[in-house]
Short mmCIF file of C-alpha atoms in Angstrom, two decimals:
data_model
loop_
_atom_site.label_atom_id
_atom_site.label_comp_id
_atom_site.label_asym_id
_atom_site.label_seq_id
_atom_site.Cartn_x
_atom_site.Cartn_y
_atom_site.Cartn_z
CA UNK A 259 -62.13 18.61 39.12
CA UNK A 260 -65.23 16.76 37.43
CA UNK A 261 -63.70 15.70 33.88
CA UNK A 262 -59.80 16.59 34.68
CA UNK A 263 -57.64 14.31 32.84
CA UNK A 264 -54.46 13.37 34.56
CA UNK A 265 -51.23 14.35 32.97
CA UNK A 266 -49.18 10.83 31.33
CA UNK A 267 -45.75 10.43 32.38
CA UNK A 268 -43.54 12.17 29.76
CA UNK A 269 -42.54 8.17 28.98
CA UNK A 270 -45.47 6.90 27.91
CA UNK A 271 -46.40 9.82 25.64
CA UNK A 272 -43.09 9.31 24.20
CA UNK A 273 -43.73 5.88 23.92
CA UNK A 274 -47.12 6.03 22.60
CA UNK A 275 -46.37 8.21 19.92
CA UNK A 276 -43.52 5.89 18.48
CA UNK A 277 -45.88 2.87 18.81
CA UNK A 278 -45.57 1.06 22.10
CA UNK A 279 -46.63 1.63 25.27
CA UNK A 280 -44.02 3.14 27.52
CA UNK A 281 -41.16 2.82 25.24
CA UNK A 282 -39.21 5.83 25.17
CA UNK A 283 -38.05 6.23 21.14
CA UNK A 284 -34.73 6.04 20.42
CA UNK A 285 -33.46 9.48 19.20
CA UNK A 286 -30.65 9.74 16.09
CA UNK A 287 -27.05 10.20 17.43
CA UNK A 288 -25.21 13.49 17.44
CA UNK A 289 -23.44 14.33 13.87
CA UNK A 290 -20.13 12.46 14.20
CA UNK A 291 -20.61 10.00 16.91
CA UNK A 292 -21.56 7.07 14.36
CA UNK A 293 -18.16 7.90 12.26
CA UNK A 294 -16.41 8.18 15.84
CA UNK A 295 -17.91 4.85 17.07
CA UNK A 296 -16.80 2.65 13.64
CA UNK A 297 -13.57 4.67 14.05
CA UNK A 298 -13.23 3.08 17.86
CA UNK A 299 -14.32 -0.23 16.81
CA UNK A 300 -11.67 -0.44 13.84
CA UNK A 301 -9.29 0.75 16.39
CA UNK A 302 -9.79 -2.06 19.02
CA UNK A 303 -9.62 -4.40 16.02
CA UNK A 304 -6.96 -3.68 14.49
CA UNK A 305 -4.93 -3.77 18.03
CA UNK A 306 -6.23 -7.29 18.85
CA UNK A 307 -4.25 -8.80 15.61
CA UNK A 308 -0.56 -9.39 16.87
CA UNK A 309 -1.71 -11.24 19.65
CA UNK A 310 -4.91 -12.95 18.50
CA UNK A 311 -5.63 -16.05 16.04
CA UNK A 312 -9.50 -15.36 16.35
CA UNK A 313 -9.04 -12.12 13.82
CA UNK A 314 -7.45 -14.19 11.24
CA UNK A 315 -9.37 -17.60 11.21
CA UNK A 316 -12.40 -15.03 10.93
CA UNK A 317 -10.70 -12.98 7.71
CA UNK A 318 -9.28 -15.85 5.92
CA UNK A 319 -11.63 -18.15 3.30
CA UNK A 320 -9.01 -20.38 2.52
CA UNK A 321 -5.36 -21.47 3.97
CA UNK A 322 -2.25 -20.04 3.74
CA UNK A 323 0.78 -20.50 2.48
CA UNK A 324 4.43 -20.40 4.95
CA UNK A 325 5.58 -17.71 2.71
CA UNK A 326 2.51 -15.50 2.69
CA UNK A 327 2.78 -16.02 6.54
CA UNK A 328 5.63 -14.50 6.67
CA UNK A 329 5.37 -11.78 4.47
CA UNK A 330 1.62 -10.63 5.69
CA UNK A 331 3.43 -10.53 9.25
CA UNK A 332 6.27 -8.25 8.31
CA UNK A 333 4.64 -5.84 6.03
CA UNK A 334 2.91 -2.45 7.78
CA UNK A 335 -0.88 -1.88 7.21
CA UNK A 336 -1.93 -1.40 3.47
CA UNK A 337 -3.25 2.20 4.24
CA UNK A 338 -2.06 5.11 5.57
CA UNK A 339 -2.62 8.64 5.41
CA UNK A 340 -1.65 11.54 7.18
CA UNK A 341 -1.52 15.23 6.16
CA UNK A 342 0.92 15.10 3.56
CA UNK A 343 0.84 12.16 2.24
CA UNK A 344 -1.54 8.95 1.37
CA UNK A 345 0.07 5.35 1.04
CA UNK A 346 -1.36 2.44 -0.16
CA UNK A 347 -0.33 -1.13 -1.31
CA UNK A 348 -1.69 -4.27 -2.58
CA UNK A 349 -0.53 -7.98 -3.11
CA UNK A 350 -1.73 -10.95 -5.00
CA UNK A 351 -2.20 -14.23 -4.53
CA UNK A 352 -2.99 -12.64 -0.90
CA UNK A 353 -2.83 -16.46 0.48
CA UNK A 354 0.25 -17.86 -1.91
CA UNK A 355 3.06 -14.92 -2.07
CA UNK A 356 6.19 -16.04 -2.58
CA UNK A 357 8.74 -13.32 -2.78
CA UNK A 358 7.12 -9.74 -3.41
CA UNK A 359 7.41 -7.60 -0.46
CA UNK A 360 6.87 -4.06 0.15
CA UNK A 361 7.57 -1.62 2.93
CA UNK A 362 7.13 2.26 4.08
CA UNK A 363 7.47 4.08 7.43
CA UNK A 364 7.07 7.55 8.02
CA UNK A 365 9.26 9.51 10.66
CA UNK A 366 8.80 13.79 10.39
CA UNK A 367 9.06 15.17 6.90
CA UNK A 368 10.98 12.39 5.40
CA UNK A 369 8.76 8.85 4.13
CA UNK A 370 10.05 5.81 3.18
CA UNK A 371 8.91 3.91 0.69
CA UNK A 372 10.51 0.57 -1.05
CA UNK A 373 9.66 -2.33 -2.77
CA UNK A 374 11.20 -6.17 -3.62
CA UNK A 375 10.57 -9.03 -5.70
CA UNK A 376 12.99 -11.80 -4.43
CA UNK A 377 13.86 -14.93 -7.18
CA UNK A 378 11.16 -17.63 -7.37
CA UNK A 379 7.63 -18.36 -5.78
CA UNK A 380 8.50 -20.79 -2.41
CA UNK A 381 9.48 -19.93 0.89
CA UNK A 382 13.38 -19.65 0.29
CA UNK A 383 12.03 -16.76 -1.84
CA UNK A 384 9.67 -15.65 1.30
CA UNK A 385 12.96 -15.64 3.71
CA UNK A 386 15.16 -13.76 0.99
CA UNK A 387 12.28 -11.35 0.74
CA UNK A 388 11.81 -11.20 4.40
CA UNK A 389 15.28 -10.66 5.32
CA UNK A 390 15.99 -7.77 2.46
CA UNK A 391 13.15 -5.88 4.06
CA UNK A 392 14.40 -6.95 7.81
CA UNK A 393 18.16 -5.77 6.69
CA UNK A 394 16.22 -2.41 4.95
CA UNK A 395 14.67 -1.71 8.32
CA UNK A 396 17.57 -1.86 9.97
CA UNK A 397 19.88 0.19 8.30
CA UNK A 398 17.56 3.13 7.76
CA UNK A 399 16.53 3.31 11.37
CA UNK A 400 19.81 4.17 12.00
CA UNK A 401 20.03 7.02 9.68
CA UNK A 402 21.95 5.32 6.43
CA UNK A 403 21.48 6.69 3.07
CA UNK A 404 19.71 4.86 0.79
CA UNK A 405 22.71 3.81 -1.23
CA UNK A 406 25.04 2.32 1.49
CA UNK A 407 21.42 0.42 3.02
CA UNK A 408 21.13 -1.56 -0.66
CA UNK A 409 24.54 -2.28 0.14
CA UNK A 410 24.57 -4.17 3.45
CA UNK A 411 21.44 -5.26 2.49
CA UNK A 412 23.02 -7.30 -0.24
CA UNK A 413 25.66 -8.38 2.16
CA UNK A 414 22.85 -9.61 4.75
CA UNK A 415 21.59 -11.75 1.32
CA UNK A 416 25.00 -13.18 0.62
CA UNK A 417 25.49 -13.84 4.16
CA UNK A 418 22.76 -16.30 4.40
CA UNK A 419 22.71 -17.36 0.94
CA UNK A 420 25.49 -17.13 -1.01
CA UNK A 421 24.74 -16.36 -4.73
CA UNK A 422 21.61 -18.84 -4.72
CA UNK A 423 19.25 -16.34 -4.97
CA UNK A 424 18.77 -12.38 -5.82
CA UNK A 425 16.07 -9.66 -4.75
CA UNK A 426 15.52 -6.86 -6.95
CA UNK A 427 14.08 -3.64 -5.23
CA UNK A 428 13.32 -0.15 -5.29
CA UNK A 429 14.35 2.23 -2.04
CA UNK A 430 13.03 5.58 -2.25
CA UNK A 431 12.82 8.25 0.37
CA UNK A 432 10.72 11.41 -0.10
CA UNK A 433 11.25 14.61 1.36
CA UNK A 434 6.94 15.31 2.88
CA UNK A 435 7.62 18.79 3.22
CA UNK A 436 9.15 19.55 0.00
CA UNK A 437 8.28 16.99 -2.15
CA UNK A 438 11.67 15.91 -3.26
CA UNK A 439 11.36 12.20 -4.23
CA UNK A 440 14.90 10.29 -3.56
CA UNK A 441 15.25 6.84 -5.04
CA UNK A 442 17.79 4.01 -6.49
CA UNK A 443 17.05 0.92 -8.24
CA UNK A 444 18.66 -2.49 -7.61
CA UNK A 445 17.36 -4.15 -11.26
CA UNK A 446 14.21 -3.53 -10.12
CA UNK A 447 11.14 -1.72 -12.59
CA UNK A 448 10.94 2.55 -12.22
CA UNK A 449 8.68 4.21 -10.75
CA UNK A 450 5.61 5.58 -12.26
CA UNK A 451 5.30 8.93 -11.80
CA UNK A 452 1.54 10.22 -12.83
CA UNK A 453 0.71 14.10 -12.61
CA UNK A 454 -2.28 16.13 -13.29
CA UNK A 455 -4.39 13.16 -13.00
CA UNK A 456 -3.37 12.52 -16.83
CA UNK A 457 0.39 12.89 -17.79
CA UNK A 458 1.88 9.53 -17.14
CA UNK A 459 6.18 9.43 -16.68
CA UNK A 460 8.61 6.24 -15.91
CA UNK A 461 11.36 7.89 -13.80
CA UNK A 462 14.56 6.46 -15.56
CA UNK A 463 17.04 5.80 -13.19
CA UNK A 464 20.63 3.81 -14.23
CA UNK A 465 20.19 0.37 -11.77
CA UNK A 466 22.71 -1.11 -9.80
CA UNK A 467 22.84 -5.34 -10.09
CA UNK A 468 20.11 -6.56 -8.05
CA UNK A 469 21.20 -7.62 -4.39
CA UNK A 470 22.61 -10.72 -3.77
CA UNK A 471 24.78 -11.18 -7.48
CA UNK A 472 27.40 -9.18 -6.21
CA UNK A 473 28.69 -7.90 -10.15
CA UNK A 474 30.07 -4.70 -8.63
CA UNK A 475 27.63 -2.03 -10.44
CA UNK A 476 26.95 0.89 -8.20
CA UNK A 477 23.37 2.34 -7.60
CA UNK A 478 22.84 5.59 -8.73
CA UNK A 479 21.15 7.99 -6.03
CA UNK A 480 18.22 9.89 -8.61
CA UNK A 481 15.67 12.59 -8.10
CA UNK A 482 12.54 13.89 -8.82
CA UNK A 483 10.85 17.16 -7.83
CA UNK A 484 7.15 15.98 -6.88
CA UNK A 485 4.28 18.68 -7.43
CA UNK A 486 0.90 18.66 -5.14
CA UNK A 487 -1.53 15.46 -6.33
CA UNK A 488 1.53 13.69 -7.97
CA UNK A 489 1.27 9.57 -7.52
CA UNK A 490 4.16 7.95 -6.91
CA UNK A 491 3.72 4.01 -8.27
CA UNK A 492 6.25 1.25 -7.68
CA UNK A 493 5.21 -2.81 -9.12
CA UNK A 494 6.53 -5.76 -9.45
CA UNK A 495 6.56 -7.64 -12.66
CA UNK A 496 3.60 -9.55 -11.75
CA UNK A 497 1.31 -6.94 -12.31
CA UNK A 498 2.45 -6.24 -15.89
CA UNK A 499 3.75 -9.58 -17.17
CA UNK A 500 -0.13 -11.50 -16.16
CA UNK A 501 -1.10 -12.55 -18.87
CA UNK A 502 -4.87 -13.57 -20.73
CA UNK A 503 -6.33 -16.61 -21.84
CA UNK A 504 -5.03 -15.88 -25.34
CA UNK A 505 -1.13 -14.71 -23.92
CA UNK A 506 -1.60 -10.84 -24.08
CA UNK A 507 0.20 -9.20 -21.19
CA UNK A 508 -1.93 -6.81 -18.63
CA UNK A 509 0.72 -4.51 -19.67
CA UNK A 510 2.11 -1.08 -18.20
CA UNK A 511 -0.07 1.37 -20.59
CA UNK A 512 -3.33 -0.84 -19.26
CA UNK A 513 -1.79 -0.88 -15.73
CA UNK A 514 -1.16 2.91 -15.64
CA UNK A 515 -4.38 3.81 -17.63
CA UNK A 516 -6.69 2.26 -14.43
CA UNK A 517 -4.96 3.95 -11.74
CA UNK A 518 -5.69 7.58 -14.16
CA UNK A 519 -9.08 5.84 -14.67
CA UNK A 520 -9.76 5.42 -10.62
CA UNK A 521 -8.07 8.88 -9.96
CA UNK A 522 -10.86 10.58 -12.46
CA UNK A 523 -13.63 9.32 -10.20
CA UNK A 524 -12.73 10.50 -7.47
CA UNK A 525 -11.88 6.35 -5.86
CA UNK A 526 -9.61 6.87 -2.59
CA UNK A 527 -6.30 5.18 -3.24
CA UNK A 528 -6.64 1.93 -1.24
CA UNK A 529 -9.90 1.78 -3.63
CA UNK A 530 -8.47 2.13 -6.65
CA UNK A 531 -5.58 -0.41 -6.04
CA UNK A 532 -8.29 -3.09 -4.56
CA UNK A 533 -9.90 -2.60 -7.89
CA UNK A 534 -6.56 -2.67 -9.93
CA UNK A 535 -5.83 -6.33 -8.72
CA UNK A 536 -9.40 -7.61 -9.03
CA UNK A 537 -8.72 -5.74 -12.64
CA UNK A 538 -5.28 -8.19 -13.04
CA UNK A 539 -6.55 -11.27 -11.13
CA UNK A 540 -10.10 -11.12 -13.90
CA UNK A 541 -7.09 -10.76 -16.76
CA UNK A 542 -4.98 -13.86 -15.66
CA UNK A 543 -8.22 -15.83 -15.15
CA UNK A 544 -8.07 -15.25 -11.28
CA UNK A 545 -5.30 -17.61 -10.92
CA UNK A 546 -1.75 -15.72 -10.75
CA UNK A 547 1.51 -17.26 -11.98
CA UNK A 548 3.35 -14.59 -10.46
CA UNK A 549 3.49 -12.40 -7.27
CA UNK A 550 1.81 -8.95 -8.46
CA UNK A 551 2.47 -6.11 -5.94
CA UNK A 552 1.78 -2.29 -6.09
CA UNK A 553 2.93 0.46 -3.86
CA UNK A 554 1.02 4.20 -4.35
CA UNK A 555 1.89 7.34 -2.49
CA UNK A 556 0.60 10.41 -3.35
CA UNK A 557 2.02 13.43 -2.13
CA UNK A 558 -0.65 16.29 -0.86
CA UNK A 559 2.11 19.54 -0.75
CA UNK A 560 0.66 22.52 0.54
CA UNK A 561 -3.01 21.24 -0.24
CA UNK A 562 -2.62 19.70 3.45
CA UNK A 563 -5.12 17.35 2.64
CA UNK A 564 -6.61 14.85 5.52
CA UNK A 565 -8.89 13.00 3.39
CA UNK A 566 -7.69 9.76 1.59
CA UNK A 567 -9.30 11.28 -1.07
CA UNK A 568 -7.45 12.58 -4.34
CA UNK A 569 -5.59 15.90 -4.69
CA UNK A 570 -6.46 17.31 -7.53
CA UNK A 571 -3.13 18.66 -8.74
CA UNK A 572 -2.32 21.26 -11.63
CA UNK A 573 -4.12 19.60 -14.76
CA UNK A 574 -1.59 18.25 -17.68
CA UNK A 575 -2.12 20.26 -20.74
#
């Protein structure tokens, strides 16, 4: 037919009308698939580390001490979350620990949580610290109450060391269904216990000697009835004892105040204890005397929350 156009392959009329000739444009990805795909790549990451030095010569800016070796190898991932339940933890100097440690493991309804500070700042206080957590791990995968674990924990210390050295520590246990928290304190700091986003409690418990002194003072098994959004802090001394250019201590009421702070905004919990040690390192003039750690679970209840997100709880009033 005089004047008949031919029809364009669908291509090029594709391609012409996002600005090239023949190049097909490329269309936005199905809702999901980009969270899906970082998800993936996180995943493959993550499962390269225990076998690969690449990962860590890429995350690291400077090197590393033997202690903070050791302890960055035995501790589990600083986040996790599941449906009842959001952990989190955080330590500082990341490359220079010396004898904080923290652990948690999860198995049903019942979470683990527990936390040490080990005498001194070397890497005889990275092996006491190290083999607590080891002798911890041990004794509560094979079902032992949290009492008789301190126990042979401080007779895995004395084993090794004598009486040249002591861990302090906190082992807690809390019931994910119910929300009982179970806990007993070996000299160690008690836990912070912050409802409502506002009301702020230290949960007194009487300590037993801290493991490896051996003066014969029995822990005390105590407990606390959690309710839905509650936050569950345990520290080390570091993060209260850092002190300013002018001697004033971080402090609990400061430390305590930014996590209720974070919480207010709406800041996951990994996030708000990232910013809580950037908040302590800027205090001590970014250069730590001490090992500062911080362990945070909070405890959804029947909320059944999947986000890491906060739960708002009952409001204090």
């Amino acid at each position: 037919m005089v004047g008949a156009q031919h029809p364009q392959p669908v291509g090029q009329q594709l391609g012409e009308r996002a600005g090239g000739p023949g190049r097909i444009p490329r269309l936005p990805p199905p809702p999901g698939e980009g969270r899906t795909m970082a998800s993936l790549v996180g995943l493959l990451l993550v499962s390269k580390r225990p076998s690969s030095d690449a990962s860590a010569r890429l995350a690291r800016t400077q090197a590393m001490n033997v202690a903070a070796e050791l302890q960055w190898n035995l501790t589990p991932p600083r986040s996790f979350a599941n449906r009842d339940v959001v952990i989190a933890a955080a330590m500082e100097p990341a490359y220079e620990i010396g004898g904080d440690a923290f652990d948690y493991a999860v198995a049903g309804d019942h979470v683990h949580l527990a936390v040490f500070d080990a005498m001194g700042h070397d890497s005889h206080a990275g092996l006491a610290a190290n083999l607590a957590v080891s002798a911890c791990r041990n004794n509560r995968r094979q079902g032992t109450a949290l009492i008789t674990t301190s126990e042979r924990v401080e007779q895995v210390l004395l084993d090794h060391f004598g009486h040249n050295t002591y861990v302090t520590a906190i082992l807690a246990d809390i019931n994910a269904r119910t929300g009982l928290l179970s806990w007993i304190s070996r000299g160690h700091h008690p836990p912070v216990l912050i409802r409502g986003g506002r009301r702020i409690t230290s949960l007194p418990c009487p300590p037993a000697h801290p493991l490896g002194t051996e003066l014969g003072i029995r822990a005390t098994l105590c407990r606390e009835q959690l309710e839905p959004g509650d936050r569950i802090l345990l520290y080390t001394d570091g993060v209260i004892e850092a002190r300013d250019a002018t001697g004033h201590e971080f402090g609990l009421a400061r430390f305590t105040d930014f996590i209720i702070r974070q919480h207010a905004d709406g800041l996951s919990v990994p996030e708000t204890l990232r910013r809580l040690m950037s908040a302590v390192l800027t205090h001590h003039g970014d250069r730590l005397r001490d090992d500062a750690t911080v362990v945070c679970l909070e405890w959804h209840g029947p909320s059944r929350n999947t986000e890491l997100r906060p739960t708002r709880g009952p409001q204090a009033g």
